[in-house]
Amino acid sequence: LAKTTQPISMDSYEGQEVNITCSHNNIATNDYITWYQQFPSQGPRFIIQGYKTKVTNEVASLFIPADRKSSTLSLPRVSLSDTAVYYCLVESSGGYQKVTFGTGTKLQVIP
Amino acid sequence: GAGVSQSPRYKVAKRGQDVALRCDPISGHVSLFWYQQALGQGPEFLTYFQNEAQLDKSGLPSDRFFAERPEGSVSTLKIQRTQQEDSAVYLCASRATEANEKLFFGSGTQLSVL
């Protein structure tokens, strides 16, 4: 399993773009990068998943450089409701593998 | 169902009591995971089912923890002789297959052991 490292916390003002970077130096060839969001008193919720380059959906963008040793989750124009914990995961596409979460990045959006 | 449902939402137990936590995954989902989440921490893996087969129980912290999914749908996590250190939120998640598709989580059961 590739270990992930991400900042413990970040603060941002409303309306700004937020970028959260995750390091996964020993990512394997068949591994994907997945991000989840968790609000207090709720289970984590899937945000986005990618393998390489850039993926965009209605919520966020995910940037993955060519060496895939890191990835950046980009949240455009955050609002107070984006205050949450964001988890970066590395998952294998080759059948079952334990899905592990780290401690995540606690994003606090300030008015 | 529309999502993953867990019950009860809150459970208070006296130390030494047995508890049973229920998870109703999304209908037809093959994979089911249980996690334990302490306050301020990320979810910690407990166990994994593929249909009715428990393929990975490496995260269960002791033999007081037992999980089952007898018909490949509803799952129950049982904790015997609860201890204060068992106090946490227990999360259940399901996914359609065993591959790296998105996980759908329930809201969890908050267990408090007094």
mmCIF file of C-alpha atoms in Angstrom:
data_model
loop_
_atom_site.group_PDB
_atom_site.id
_atom_site.type_symbol
_atom_site.label_atom_id
_atom_site.label_comp_id
_atom_site.label_asym_id
_atom_site.label_seq_id
_atom_site.Cartn_x
_atom_site.Cartn_y
_atom_site.Cartn_z
ATOM 1 C CA LEU A 1 0.000 0.000 0.000
ATOM 2 C CA ALA A 2 1.330 3.423 -0.923
ATOM 3 C CA LYS A 3 1.596 5.702 2.114
ATOM 4 C CA THR A 4 0.121 9.177 1.734
ATOM 5 C CA THR A 5 1.189 12.425 3.398
ATOM 6 C CA GLN A 6 -0.919 15.570 3.443
ATOM 7 C CA PRO A 7 -1.019 18.723 5.578
ATOM 8 C CA ILE A 8 -2.853 18.389 8.856
ATOM 9 C CA SER A 9 -4.782 21.624 8.434
ATOM 10 C CA MET A 10 -5.345 24.604 6.155
ATOM 11 C CA ASP A 11 -7.231 27.873 6.419
ATOM 12 C CA SER A 12 -8.741 29.767 3.518
ATOM 13 C CA TYR A 13 -11.000 32.765 3.022
ATOM 14 C CA GLU A 14 -14.328 32.421 1.304
ATOM 15 C CA GLY A 15 -14.159 32.811 -2.456
ATOM 16 C CA GLN A 16 -10.549 31.709 -2.762
ATOM 17 C CA GLU A 17 -9.254 28.666 -4.605
ATOM 18 C CA VAL A 18 -7.843 26.017 -2.283
ATOM 19 C CA ASN A 19 -5.197 23.506 -3.278
ATOM 20 C CA ILE A 20 -4.447 20.529 -1.047
ATOM 21 C CA THR A 21 -1.411 18.491 -2.009
ATOM 22 C CA CYS A 22 -0.882 14.847 -1.127
ATOM 23 C CA SER A 23 2.420 12.979 -1.421
ATOM 24 C CA HIS A 24 2.464 9.295 -2.361
ATOM 25 C CA ASN A 25 6.056 8.549 -3.293
ATOM 26 C CA ASN A 26 5.737 4.773 -3.615
ATOM 27 C CA ILE A 27 2.596 4.692 -5.737
ATOM 28 C CA ALA A 28 2.381 1.591 -7.929
ATOM 29 C CA THR A 29 1.645 1.419 -11.637
ATOM 30 C CA ASN A 30 -1.937 0.169 -11.187
ATOM 31 C CA ASP A 31 -2.821 2.509 -8.314
ATOM 32 C CA TYR A 32 -5.447 5.248 -8.530
ATOM 33 C CA ILE A 33 -5.703 8.395 -6.403
ATOM 34 C CA THR A 34 -9.008 9.082 -4.705
ATOM 35 C CA TRP A 35 -10.158 11.986 -2.545
ATOM 36 C CA TYR A 36 -12.939 11.950 0.035
ATOM 37 C CA GLN A 37 -14.578 14.755 2.020
ATOM 38 C CA GLN A 38 -15.950 14.349 5.526
ATOM 39 C CA PHE A 39 -18.231 16.713 7.420
ATOM 40 C CA PRO A 40 -18.735 16.396 11.188
ATOM 41 C CA SER A 41 -21.151 13.644 12.174
ATOM 42 C CA GLN A 42 -21.173 12.179 8.662
ATOM 43 C CA GLY A 43 -19.318 9.453 6.848
ATOM 44 C CA PRO A 44 -16.761 10.380 4.189
ATOM 45 C CA ARG A 45 -18.078 11.234 0.737
ATOM 46 C CA PHE A 46 -16.318 10.564 -2.568
ATOM 47 C CA ILE A 47 -15.124 13.713 -4.342
ATOM 48 C CA ILE A 48 -12.909 12.709 -7.239
ATOM 49 C CA GLN A 49 -10.602 10.001 -8.556
ATOM 50 C CA GLY A 50 -7.802 10.059 -11.109
ATOM 51 C CA TYR A 51 -4.876 8.141 -12.542
ATOM 52 C CA LYS A 52 -2.810 10.801 -14.303
ATOM 53 C CA THR A 53 -2.879 14.367 -15.680
ATOM 54 C CA LYS A 54 -6.063 16.236 -14.808
ATOM 55 C CA VAL A 55 -9.577 15.237 -13.859
ATOM 56 C CA THR A 56 -12.385 17.707 -13.314
ATOM 57 C CA ASN A 57 -15.931 17.301 -12.105
ATOM 58 C CA GLU A 58 -18.622 19.636 -10.818
ATOM 59 C CA VAL A 59 -17.030 19.779 -7.369
ATOM 60 C CA ALA A 60 -13.261 19.790 -7.808
ATOM 61 C CA SER A 61 -10.236 19.240 -9.997
ATOM 62 C CA LEU A 62 -7.456 16.761 -9.443
ATOM 63 C CA PHE A 63 -3.993 17.406 -10.818
ATOM 64 C CA ILE A 64 -1.511 14.536 -11.065
ATOM 65 C CA PRO A 65 2.010 15.149 -12.432
ATOM 66 C CA ALA A 66 3.711 12.736 -14.779
ATOM 67 C CA ASP A 67 5.672 10.964 -12.034
ATOM 68 C CA ARG A 68 2.431 10.472 -10.042
ATOM 69 C CA LYS A 69 4.320 10.855 -6.746
ATOM 70 C CA SER A 70 1.941 13.563 -5.635
ATOM 71 C CA SER A 71 -1.509 14.899 -6.423
ATOM 72 C CA THR A 72 -3.323 18.166 -5.797
ATOM 73 C CA LEU A 73 -6.995 18.556 -5.049
ATOM 74 C CA SER A 74 -8.233 21.954 -6.183
ATOM 75 C CA LEU A 75 -11.465 23.451 -4.828
ATOM 76 C CA PRO A 76 -12.543 26.560 -6.748
ATOM 77 C CA ARG A 77 -14.020 29.526 -4.878
ATOM 78 C CA VAL A 78 -14.606 27.821 -1.548
ATOM 79 C CA SER A 79 -17.551 28.668 0.671
ATOM 80 C CA LEU A 80 -18.134 28.135 4.381
ATOM 81 C CA SER A 81 -19.856 24.847 3.544
ATOM 82 C CA ASP A 82 -16.564 23.457 2.226
ATOM 83 C CA THR A 83 -15.192 23.386 5.772
ATOM 84 C CA ALA A 84 -14.449 19.694 6.224
ATOM 85 C CA VAL A 85 -11.700 17.093 6.430
ATOM 86 C CA TYR A 86 -10.271 15.965 3.084
ATOM 87 C CA TYR A 87 -8.638 12.545 2.710
ATOM 88 C CA CYS A 88 -6.265 11.442 -0.018
ATOM 89 C CA LEU A 89 -6.177 7.698 -0.706
ATOM 90 C CA VAL A 90 -4.183 5.485 -3.030
ATOM 91 C CA GLU A 91 -6.085 2.422 -4.217
ATOM 92 C CA SER A 92 -5.110 -0.487 -6.395
ATOM 93 C CA SER A 93 -7.198 -1.341 -9.440
ATOM 94 C CA GLY A 94 -6.063 -4.956 -9.203
ATOM 95 C CA GLY A 95 -8.811 -6.634 -7.199
ATOM 96 C CA TYR A 96 -9.322 -6.312 -3.453
ATOM 97 C CA GLN A 97 -7.001 -4.216 -1.412
ATOM 98 C CA LYS A 98 -7.597 -2.805 2.025
ATOM 99 C CA VAL A 99 -8.834 0.792 1.735
ATOM 100 C CA THR A 100 -6.972 2.887 4.291
ATOM 101 C CA PHE A 101 -7.486 6.486 5.313
ATOM 102 C CA GLY A 102 -4.862 8.738 6.845
ATOM 103 C CA THR A 103 -5.569 11.605 9.206
ATOM 104 C CA GLY A 104 -6.645 13.904 6.378
ATOM 105 C CA THR A 105 -6.436 17.682 5.959
ATOM 106 C CA LYS A 106 -8.815 19.775 8.014
ATOM 107 C CA LEU A 107 -9.851 22.731 5.863
ATOM 108 C CA GLN A 108 -11.309 25.713 7.683
ATOM 109 C CA VAL A 109 -12.993 28.311 5.480
ATOM 110 C CA ILE A 110 -13.073 31.753 7.056
ATOM 111 C CA PRO A 111 -15.726 34.375 6.239
ATOM 112 C CA GLY B 1 -32.093 1.614 -0.707
ATOM 113 C CA ALA B 2 -31.034 5.150 -1.501
ATOM 114 C CA GLY B 3 -27.898 4.996 0.590
ATOM 115 C CA VAL B 4 -26.035 3.114 3.290
ATOM 116 C CA SER B 5 -28.049 2.995 6.478
ATOM 117 C CA GLN B 6 -26.616 2.364 9.927
ATOM 118 C CA SER B 7 -28.415 1.778 13.198
ATOM 119 C CA PRO B 8 -28.553 2.759 15.901
ATOM 120 C CA ARG B 9 -27.265 6.262 15.315
ATOM 121 C CA TYR B 10 -26.140 6.498 18.933
ATOM 122 C CA LYS B 11 -25.446 3.756 21.433
ATOM 123 C CA VAL B 12 -24.522 4.100 25.076
ATOM 124 C CA ALA B 13 -23.265 0.964 26.778
ATOM 125 C CA LYS B 14 -22.012 0.183 30.218
ATOM 126 C CA ARG B 15 -18.548 -1.321 30.366
ATOM 127 C CA GLY B 16 -18.815 -5.070 29.957
ATOM 128 C CA GLN B 17 -22.023 -5.026 27.907
ATOM 129 C CA ASP B 18 -22.280 -6.546 24.453
ATOM 130 C CA VAL B 19 -23.404 -4.353 21.567
ATOM 131 C CA ALA B 20 -24.520 -5.015 17.993
ATOM 132 C CA LEU B 21 -24.273 -2.417 15.271
ATOM 133 C CA ARG B 22 -26.171 -2.845 12.033
ATOM 134 C CA CYS B 23 -25.316 -1.795 8.489
ATOM 135 C CA ASP B 24 -27.692 -1.882 5.514
ATOM 136 C CA PRO B 25 -25.550 -1.344 2.413
ATOM 137 C CA ILE B 26 -26.807 -0.156 -0.949
ATOM 138 C CA SER B 27 -28.765 -2.965 -2.556
ATOM 139 C CA GLY B 28 -26.622 -5.153 -4.797
ATOM 140 C CA HIS B 29 -23.302 -3.855 -3.540
ATOM 141 C CA VAL B 30 -20.737 -6.618 -3.372
ATOM 142 C CA SER B 31 -18.168 -5.026 -1.086
ATOM 143 C CA LEU B 32 -18.739 -3.926 2.496
ATOM 144 C CA PHE B 33 -16.238 -2.332 4.853
ATOM 145 C CA TRP B 34 -16.336 -1.482 8.543
ATOM 146 C CA TYR B 35 -14.242 1.326 9.988
ATOM 147 C CA GLN B 36 -13.651 2.705 13.466
ATOM 148 C CA GLN B 37 -13.125 6.447 13.804
ATOM 149 C CA ALA B 38 -11.843 8.014 17.000
ATOM 150 C CA LEU B 39 -12.387 11.707 17.620
ATOM 151 C CA GLY B 40 -10.081 13.807 15.451
ATOM 152 C CA GLN B 41 -8.696 10.811 13.582
ATOM 153 C CA GLY B 42 -9.284 9.305 10.172
ATOM 154 C CA PRO B 43 -11.322 6.131 9.768
ATOM 155 C CA GLU B 44 -9.369 3.003 10.727
ATOM 156 C CA PHE B 45 -10.067 -0.161 8.743
ATOM 157 C CA LEU B 46 -11.644 -3.005 10.697
ATOM 158 C CA THR B 47 -12.873 -5.638 8.261
ATOM 159 C CA TYR B 48 -13.992 -6.314 4.686
ATOM 160 C CA PHE B 49 -16.683 -8.520 3.147
ATOM 161 C CA GLN B 50 -17.095 -9.570 -0.438
ATOM 162 C CA ASN B 51 -20.694 -10.738 -0.546
ATOM 163 C CA GLU B 52 -21.016 -13.057 2.478
ATOM 164 C CA ALA B 53 -17.318 -13.889 2.683
ATOM 165 C CA GLN B 54 -15.206 -12.065 5.220
ATOM 166 C CA LEU B 55 -11.986 -11.719 3.239
ATOM 167 C CA ASP B 56 -10.070 -9.433 5.548
ATOM 168 C CA LYS B 57 -10.421 -9.029 9.279
ATOM 169 C CA SER B 58 -6.909 -7.815 9.920
ATOM 170 C CA GLY B 59 -8.103 -4.543 11.454
ATOM 171 C CA LEU B 60 -10.274 -6.001 14.204
ATOM 172 C CA PRO B 61 -8.529 -4.850 17.395
ATOM 173 C CA SER B 62 -9.291 -7.902 19.524
ATOM 174 C CA ASP B 63 -11.257 -11.107 19.610
ATOM 175 C CA ARG B 64 -14.052 -9.165 21.282
ATOM 176 C CA PHE B 65 -14.894 -7.758 17.857
ATOM 177 C CA PHE B 66 -16.859 -9.926 15.466
ATOM 178 C CA ALA B 67 -18.563 -9.105 12.159
ATOM 179 C CA GLU B 68 -20.870 -11.054 9.905
ATOM 180 C CA ARG B 69 -22.779 -10.671 6.673
ATOM 181 C CA PRO B 70 -24.593 -13.995 6.396
ATOM 182 C CA GLU B 71 -26.668 -13.354 3.267
ATOM 183 C CA GLY B 72 -24.342 -10.949 1.544
ATOM 184 C CA SER B 73 -26.419 -7.873 2.293
ATOM 185 C CA VAL B 74 -26.991 -6.611 5.863
ATOM 186 C CA SER B 75 -23.945 -6.743 8.118
ATOM 187 C CA THR B 76 -23.622 -6.679 11.876
ATOM 188 C CA LEU B 77 -20.590 -5.656 13.893
ATOM 189 C CA LYS B 78 -20.675 -7.112 17.368
ATOM 190 C CA ILE B 79 -18.497 -6.010 20.242
ATOM 191 C CA GLN B 80 -18.447 -8.214 23.301
ATOM 192 C CA ARG B 81 -17.600 -7.049 26.810
ATOM 193 C CA THR B 82 -17.230 -3.432 25.734
ATOM 194 C CA GLN B 83 -14.380 -1.347 27.134
ATOM 195 C CA GLN B 84 -14.019 2.425 27.352
ATOM 196 C CA GLU B 85 -11.420 2.369 24.588
ATOM 197 C CA ASP B 86 -14.102 1.007 22.244
ATOM 198 C CA SER B 87 -15.840 4.398 22.347
ATOM 199 C CA ALA B 88 -15.743 5.722 18.776
ATOM 200 C CA VAL B 89 -17.828 6.178 15.665
ATOM 201 C CA TYR B 90 -18.253 2.974 13.693
ATOM 202 C CA LEU B 91 -18.667 3.550 9.970
ATOM 203 C CA CYS B 92 -19.911 1.170 7.345
ATOM 204 C CA ALA B 93 -19.230 1.600 3.639
ATOM 205 C CA SER B 94 -20.215 -0.315 0.526
ATOM 206 C CA ARG B 95 -19.200 -0.335 -3.106
ATOM 207 C CA ALA B 96 -20.666 -1.996 -6.158
ATOM 208 C CA THR B 97 -17.727 -4.298 -6.848
ATOM 209 C CA GLU B 98 -14.413 -5.255 -5.303
ATOM 210 C CA ALA B 99 -12.506 -2.829 -7.531
ATOM 211 C CA ASN B 100 -11.534 0.759 -6.817
ATOM 212 C CA GLU B 101 -14.941 2.301 -7.340
ATOM 213 C CA LYS B 102 -16.284 4.941 -5.023
ATOM 214 C CA LEU B 103 -17.181 3.959 -1.496
ATOM 215 C CA PHE B 104 -20.558 4.979 -0.123
ATOM 216 C CA PHE B 105 -20.549 5.559 3.622
ATOM 217 C CA GLY B 106 -23.294 5.537 6.179
ATOM 218 C CA SER B 107 -23.508 8.241 8.856
ATOM 219 C CA GLY B 108 -22.075 5.879 11.442
ATOM 220 C CA THR B 109 -22.961 4.680 14.896
ATOM 221 C CA GLN B 110 -21.501 6.684 17.736
ATOM 222 C CA LEU B 111 -20.700 4.274 20.555
ATOM 223 C CA SER B 112 -20.057 5.588 24.034
ATOM 224 C CA VAL B 113 -18.923 3.116 26.677
ATOM 225 C CA LEU B 114 -19.332 4.352 30.235
#
